[in-house]
PDB file of C-alpha atoms in Angstrom:
ATOM      1  CA  UNK A 177       0.000   0.000   0.000  1.00 61.00           C
ATOM      2  CA  UNK A 178       2.909   2.366   0.623  1.00 71.00           C
ATOM      3  CA  UNK A 179       4.741   1.471  -2.583  1.00 76.00           C
ATOM      4  CA  UNK A 180       7.380  -0.587  -0.771  1.00 76.00           C
ATOM      5  CA  UNK A 181       8.204  -4.272  -0.990  1.00 80.00           C
ATOM      6  CA  UNK A 182      10.912  -6.807  -0.272  1.00 86.00           C
ATOM      7  CA  UNK A 183      14.138  -5.603   1.292  1.00 86.00           C
ATOM      8  CA  UNK A 184      13.114  -1.903   1.110  1.00 84.00           C
ATOM      9  CA  UNK A 185       9.961  -2.645   3.097  1.00 86.00           C
ATOM     10  CA  UNK A 186      11.796  -4.729   5.709  1.00 87.00           C
ATOM     11  CA  UNK A 187      14.479  -2.058   6.158  1.00 89.00           C
ATOM     12  CA  UNK A 188      11.911   0.735   6.471  1.00 87.00           C
ATOM     13  CA  UNK A 189       9.757  -1.242   8.943  1.00 89.00           C
ATOM     14  CA  UNK A 190      12.807  -2.049  11.092  1.00 92.00           C
ATOM     15  CA  UNK A 191      13.835   1.615  11.135  1.00 89.00           C
ATOM     16  CA  UNK A 192      10.340   2.780  12.070  1.00 89.00           C
ATOM     17  CA  UNK A 193       9.993   0.169  14.816  1.00 90.00           C
ATOM     18  CA  UNK A 194      13.268   1.505  16.206  1.00 88.00           C
ATOM     19  CA  UNK A 195      12.007   5.105  15.919  1.00 83.00           C
ATOM     20  CA  UNK A 196       8.758   4.381  17.770  1.00 83.00           C
ATOM     21  CA  UNK A 197      10.544   2.178  20.315  1.00 85.00           C
ATOM     22  CA  UNK A 198       8.648  -0.989  19.402  1.00 90.00           C
ATOM     23  CA  UNK A 199      11.546  -3.044  18.034  1.00 88.00           C
ATOM     24  CA  UNK A 200      11.263  -5.389  21.039  1.00 91.00           C
ATOM     25  CA  UNK A 201       7.583  -6.023  20.315  1.00 91.00           C
ATOM     26  CA  UNK A 202       7.897  -6.586  16.561  1.00 88.00           C
ATOM     27  CA  UNK A 203       6.590 -10.160  16.721  1.00 88.00           C
ATOM     28  CA  UNK A 204       3.730  -9.533  19.168  1.00 93.00           C
ATOM     29  CA  UNK A 205       0.103  -9.218  18.104  1.00 92.00           C
ATOM     30  CA  UNK A 206      -1.129  -5.607  18.069  1.00 91.00           C
ATOM     31  CA  UNK A 207      -4.163  -6.727  20.099  1.00 92.00           C
ATOM     32  CA  UNK A 208      -1.849  -7.266  23.089  1.00 92.00           C
ATOM     33  CA  UNK A 209      -0.421  -3.707  22.945  1.00 91.00           C
ATOM     34  CA  UNK A 210      -1.215  -0.911  25.401  1.00 86.00           C
ATOM     35  CA  UNK A 211      -2.927   2.270  24.180  1.00 81.00           C
ATOM     36  CA  UNK A 212       0.403   4.067  23.928  1.00 80.00           C
ATOM     37  CA  UNK A 213       1.949   1.227  21.948  1.00 86.00           C
ATOM     38  CA  UNK A 214      -0.998   1.275  19.544  1.00 87.00           C
ATOM     39  CA  UNK A 215      -0.581   5.014  19.069  1.00 82.00           C
ATOM     40  CA  UNK A 216       3.079   4.439  18.194  1.00 83.00           C
ATOM     41  CA  UNK A 217       2.114   1.709  15.709  1.00 88.00           C
ATOM     42  CA  UNK A 218      -0.224   4.241  14.083  1.00 85.00           C
ATOM     43  CA  UNK A 219       2.593   6.771  13.749  1.00 83.00           C
ATOM     44  CA  UNK A 220       4.895   4.107  12.290  1.00 85.00           C
ATOM     45  CA  UNK A 221       2.204   3.151   9.761  1.00 86.00           C
ATOM     46  CA  UNK A 222       1.684   6.793   8.828  1.00 84.00           C
ATOM     47  CA  UNK A 223       5.429   7.339   8.381  1.00 85.00           C
ATOM     48  CA  UNK A 224       5.977   4.179   6.338  1.00 86.00           C
ATOM     49  CA  UNK A 225       5.444   5.970   3.036  1.00 81.00           C
ATOM     50  CA  UNK A 226       7.612   8.927   4.209  1.00 83.00           C
ATOM     51  CA  UNK A 227       4.855  11.546   3.765  1.00 88.00           C
ATOM     52  CA  UNK A 228       5.643  15.257   3.555  1.00 90.00           C
ATOM     53  CA  UNK A 229       2.502  15.937   5.648  1.00 92.00           C
ATOM     54  CA  UNK A 230       1.401  14.055   8.755  1.00 88.00           C
ATOM     55  CA  UNK A 231      -1.959  14.862  10.378  1.00 90.00           C
ATOM     56  CA  UNK A 232      -2.650  13.550  13.887  1.00 87.00           C
ATOM     57  CA  UNK A 233      -5.906  14.067  15.781  1.00 88.00           C
ATOM     58  CA  UNK A 234      -5.866  13.999  19.592  1.00 86.00           C
ATOM     59  CA  UNK A 235      -2.935  11.548  19.608  1.00 82.00           C
ATOM     60  CA  UNK A 236      -2.301  11.563  23.372  1.00 81.00           C
ATOM     61  CA  UNK A 237      -5.876  11.266  24.668  1.00 79.00           C
ATOM     62  CA  UNK A 238      -6.115   8.373  27.097  1.00 74.00           C
ATOM     63  CA  UNK A 239      -2.371   7.948  27.501  1.00 77.00           C
ATOM     64  CA  UNK A 240      -0.723   7.921  30.910  1.00 80.00           C
ATOM     65  CA  UNK A 241       1.754  10.762  31.613  1.00 84.00           C
ATOM     66  CA  UNK A 242       4.823   8.684  30.728  1.00 83.00           C
ATOM     67  CA  UNK A 243       3.316   7.556  27.401  1.00 78.00           C
ATOM     68  CA  UNK A 244       2.192  11.141  26.676  1.00 83.00           C
ATOM     69  CA  UNK A 245       5.751  12.444  27.068  1.00 85.00           C
ATOM     70  CA  UNK A 246       7.150   9.585  24.964  1.00 81.00           C
ATOM     71  CA  UNK A 247       4.563  10.229  22.245  1.00 81.00           C
ATOM     72  CA  UNK A 248       5.247  13.984  22.179  1.00 85.00           C
ATOM     73  CA  UNK A 249       8.962  13.259  21.769  1.00 85.00           C
ATOM     74  CA  UNK A 250       8.125  10.881  18.946  1.00 81.00           C
ATOM     75  CA  UNK A 251       6.043  13.551  17.202  1.00 82.00           C
ATOM     76  CA  UNK A 252       8.927  16.004  17.515  1.00 85.00           C
ATOM     77  CA  UNK A 253      11.264  13.473  15.910  1.00 81.00           C
ATOM     78  CA  UNK A 254       8.704  12.676  13.192  1.00 78.00           C
ATOM     79  CA  UNK A 255       8.437  16.392  12.368  1.00 83.00           C
ATOM     80  CA  UNK A 256      12.000  16.511  11.089  1.00 83.00           C
ATOM     81  CA  UNK A 257      11.751  17.225   7.371  1.00 85.00           C
ATOM     82  CA  UNK A 258       7.939  17.232   7.226  1.00 88.00           C
ATOM     83  CA  UNK A 259       4.910  19.208   8.318  1.00 90.00           C
ATOM     84  CA  UNK A 260       2.977  17.740  11.247  1.00 89.00           C
ATOM     85  CA  UNK A 261      -0.530  19.023  11.902  1.00 90.00           C
ATOM     86  CA  UNK A 262      -1.509  18.252  15.485  1.00 88.00           C
ATOM     87  CA  UNK A 263      -5.176  18.685  16.366  1.00 89.00           C
ATOM     88  CA  UNK A 264      -5.621  18.649  20.133  1.00 87.00           C
ATOM     89  CA  UNK A 265      -7.198  20.325  23.135  1.00 83.00           C
ATOM     90  CA  UNK A 266      -4.308  19.317  25.391  1.00 85.00           C
ATOM     91  CA  UNK A 267      -2.273  22.493  25.792  1.00 84.00           C
ATOM     92  CA  UNK A 268       0.783  20.737  27.243  1.00 83.00           C
ATOM     93  CA  UNK A 269       1.059  18.742  23.996  1.00 85.00           C
ATOM     94  CA  UNK A 270       0.991  21.969  21.988  1.00 87.00           C
ATOM     95  CA  UNK A 271       3.589  23.599  24.266  1.00 86.00           C
ATOM     96  CA  UNK A 272       5.900  20.635  23.825  1.00 84.00           C
ATOM     97  CA  UNK A 273       5.872  20.334  20.045  1.00 85.00           C
ATOM     98  CA  UNK A 274       4.291  23.262  18.200  1.00 88.00           C
ATOM     99  CA  UNK A 275       6.276  25.879  16.328  1.00 90.00           C
ATOM    100  CA  UNK A 276       3.110  27.483  14.915  1.00 93.00           C
ATOM    101  CA  UNK A 277      -0.373  27.469  16.445  1.00 93.00           C
ATOM    102  CA  UNK A 278      -3.746  27.894  14.770  1.00 92.00           C
ATOM    103  CA  UNK A 279      -6.691  28.508  17.105  1.00 89.00           C
ATOM    104  CA  UNK A 280     -10.048  27.606  15.601  1.00 88.00           C
ATOM    105  CA  UNK A 281     -13.402  28.630  17.085  1.00 87.00           C
ATOM    106  CA  UNK A 282     -16.724  27.518  15.564  1.00 87.00           C
ATOM    107  CA  UNK A 283     -14.916  26.407  12.406  1.00 89.00           C
ATOM    108  CA  UNK A 284     -13.159  29.749  11.895  1.00 90.00           C
ATOM    109  CA  UNK A 285      -9.488  30.549  12.258  1.00 93.00           C
ATOM    110  CA  UNK A 286      -9.171  33.154  15.026  1.00 91.00           C
ATOM    111  CA  UNK A 287      -5.408  33.148  15.616  1.00 92.00           C
ATOM    112  CA  UNK A 288      -2.416  31.916  13.645  1.00 95.00           C
ATOM    113  CA  UNK A 289       0.839  32.676  15.448  1.00 95.00           C
ATOM    114  CA  UNK A 290       3.969  31.264  17.002  1.00 95.00           C
ATOM    115  CA  UNK A 291       3.709  30.251  20.662  1.00 94.00           C
ATOM    116  CA  UNK A 292       5.894  33.250  21.534  1.00 95.00           C
ATOM    117  CA  UNK A 293       3.574  35.666  19.694  1.00 96.00           C
ATOM    118  CA  UNK A 294       0.532  34.138  21.342  1.00 94.00           C
ATOM    119  CA  UNK A 295       2.129  34.507  24.781  1.00 95.00           C
ATOM    120  CA  UNK A 296       3.101  38.127  24.088  1.00 95.00           C
ATOM    121  CA  UNK A 297      -0.502  38.905  23.152  1.00 94.00           C
ATOM    122  CA  UNK A 298      -1.582  37.712  26.615  1.00 95.00           C
ATOM    123  CA  UNK A 299       0.936  39.797  28.594  1.00 96.00           C
ATOM    124  CA  UNK A 300      -0.742  42.079  31.123  1.00 95.00           C
ATOM    125  CA  UNK A 301      -4.035  40.204  30.763  1.00 95.00           C
ATOM    126  CA  UNK A 302      -3.501  37.323  33.221  1.00 96.00           C
ATOM    127  CA  UNK A 303      -4.018  37.728  36.966  1.00 97.00           C
ATOM    128  CA  UNK A 304      -3.989  35.776  40.210  1.00 96.00           C
ATOM    129  CA  UNK A 305      -5.965  36.420  43.376  1.00 96.00           C
ATOM    130  CA  UNK A 306      -6.668  34.550  46.594  1.00 95.00           C
ATOM    131  CA  UNK A 307     -10.357  34.485  47.494  1.00 95.00           C
ATOM    132  CA  UNK A 308     -12.570  32.869  50.118  1.00 94.00           C
ATOM    133  CA  UNK A 309     -14.225  29.630  49.009  1.00 94.00           C
ATOM    134  CA  UNK A 310     -17.703  31.097  49.572  1.00 95.00           C
ATOM    135  CA  UNK A 311     -16.913  33.901  47.048  1.00 93.00           C
ATOM    136  CA  UNK A 312     -15.809  31.537  44.285  1.00 93.00           C
ATOM    137  CA  UNK A 313     -19.153  31.093  42.473  1.00 93.00           C
ATOM    138  CA  UNK A 314     -19.709  34.869  42.224  1.00 93.00           C
ATOM    139  CA  UNK A 315     -16.151  35.393  40.976  1.00 92.00           C
ATOM    140  CA  UNK A 316     -16.473  32.671  38.349  1.00 93.00           C
ATOM    141  CA  UNK A 317     -19.573  34.465  37.061  1.00 92.00           C
ATOM    142  CA  UNK A 318     -17.560  37.710  36.657  1.00 91.00           C
ATOM    143  CA  UNK A 319     -14.205  36.586  35.230  1.00 93.00           C
ATOM    144  CA  UNK A 320     -12.811  33.924  32.914  1.00 93.00           C
ATOM    145  CA  UNK A 321     -11.004  31.531  35.242  1.00 94.00           C
ATOM    146  CA  UNK A 322      -8.152  29.602  33.666  1.00 93.00           C
ATOM    147  CA  UNK A 323      -7.181  27.694  36.796  1.00 94.00           C
ATOM    148  CA  UNK A 324      -7.910  27.458  40.483  1.00 94.00           C
ATOM    149  CA  UNK A 325      -6.386  25.638  43.417  1.00 96.00           C
ATOM    150  CA  UNK A 326      -7.748  25.260  46.915  1.00 96.00           C
ATOM    151  CA  UNK A 327      -5.122  26.006  49.547  1.00 96.00           C
ATOM    152  CA  UNK A 328      -5.072  26.633  53.294  1.00 96.00           C
ATOM    153  CA  UNK A 329      -5.199  30.417  52.795  1.00 95.00           C
ATOM    154  CA  UNK A 330      -8.141  30.285  50.344  1.00 95.00           C
ATOM    155  CA  UNK A 331      -8.780  29.556  46.690  1.00 96.00           C
ATOM    156  CA  UNK A 332      -5.983  30.691  44.365  1.00 96.00           C
ATOM    157  CA  UNK A 333      -7.765  31.898  41.232  1.00 96.00           C
ATOM    158  CA  UNK A 334      -5.922  32.440  37.954  1.00 96.00           C
ATOM    159  CA  UNK A 335      -8.004  34.419  35.474  1.00 95.00           C
ATOM    160  CA  UNK A 336      -7.745  36.267  32.179  1.00 95.00           C
ATOM    161  CA  UNK A 337      -9.215  39.560  31.058  1.00 91.00           C
ATOM    162  CA  UNK A 338      -8.443  43.149  30.234  1.00 88.00           C
ATOM    163  CA  UNK A 339      -8.280  44.218  33.897  1.00 88.00           C
ATOM    164  CA  UNK A 340      -7.707  42.880  37.403  1.00 89.00           C
ATOM    165  CA  UNK A 341     -11.418  42.523  38.138  1.00 88.00           C
ATOM    166  CA  UNK A 342     -10.914  40.978  41.600  1.00 90.00           C
ATOM    167  CA  UNK A 343      -9.761  43.021  44.587  1.00 88.00           C
ATOM    168  CA  UNK A 344      -6.126  42.240  45.402  1.00 91.00           C
ATOM    169  CA  UNK A 345      -5.447  40.552  42.040  1.00 94.00           C
ATOM    170  CA  UNK A 346      -1.873  40.704  40.782  1.00 95.00           C
ATOM    171  CA  UNK A 347      -0.704  40.398  37.173  1.00 96.00           C
ATOM    172  CA  UNK A 348       1.249  37.216  36.428  1.00 97.00           C
ATOM    173  CA  UNK A 349       3.133  35.735  33.512  1.00 96.00           C
ATOM    174  CA  UNK A 350       0.800  34.118  30.975  1.00 96.00           C
ATOM    175  CA  UNK A 351       1.057  30.527  29.870  1.00 94.00           C
ATOM    176  CA  UNK A 352      -0.173  29.077  26.596  1.00 93.00           C
ATOM    177  CA  UNK A 353      -3.468  27.973  28.126  1.00 92.00           C
ATOM    178  CA  UNK A 354      -4.158  31.567  29.207  1.00 94.00           C
ATOM    179  CA  UNK A 355      -3.328  32.834  25.710  1.00 94.00           C
ATOM    180  CA  UNK A 356      -5.608  30.220  24.162  1.00 91.00           C
ATOM    181  CA  UNK A 357      -8.467  31.212  26.454  1.00 91.00           C
ATOM    182  CA  UNK A 358      -7.962  34.891  25.611  1.00 92.00           C
ATOM    183  CA  UNK A 359      -8.012  34.070  21.881  1.00 90.00           C
ATOM    184  CA  UNK A 360     -11.285  32.174  22.330  1.00 88.00           C
ATOM    185  CA  UNK A 361     -12.814  35.040  24.332  1.00 86.00           C
ATOM    186  CA  UNK A 362     -11.710  37.539  21.683  1.00 79.00           C
ATOM    187  CA  UNK A 363     -13.316  35.440  18.976  1.00 60.00           C
ATOM    188  CA  UNK A 364     -16.573  35.271  20.935  1.00 63.00           C
ATOM    189  CA  UNK A 365     -16.540  39.065  21.445  1.00 61.00           C
ATOM    190  CA  UNK A 366     -15.921  39.661  17.735  1.00 53.00           C
ATOM    191  CA  UNK A 367     -18.710  37.261  16.824  1.00 51.00           C
ATOM    192  CA  UNK A 368     -21.192  39.010  19.126  1.00 56.00           C
ATOM    193  CA  UNK A 369     -20.190  42.409  17.702  1.00 52.00           C
ATOM    194  CA  UNK A 370     -20.786  41.197  14.138  1.00 50.00           C
TER     195      UNK A 370
END
């Protein structure tokens, strides 16, 4: 199917099994593989014909943290000399491998930028505040919360917006998840205005 046969096919398969770290399982049935191993088989199959473009959709969903890291490293290696389109909602996967990011909202492209550009666009628009647990619901109704953590001194709320809308909030350095959320909020605002 990939235009390979004989010695060329055997050599390519051996090389790909080495690349995806499955050389030790070459003679096992795929049905006995873990989810992460199956994902790696899929990448090896996709790379068999040496495509210039590789499209992967949610490749790390359901993988344990160790397999997720291994798979992201594999995608980075597979990207050498080709374009890899990674469709995912897992921001840590994007942070690990993406050199360019496209944010899509309701089927429309809302941002196309490098991770660095996306982070710069979020500077000064990410804040952190510590609030009482009984205030949390009201605060979540007022601001776009990107993260929260319950601690002994209260709930640490990380939020995005154009101003520090919570008393005592301090600006903090944005991460890619914050920038993504801001891009989505901007797209929603533009859509409502139109």
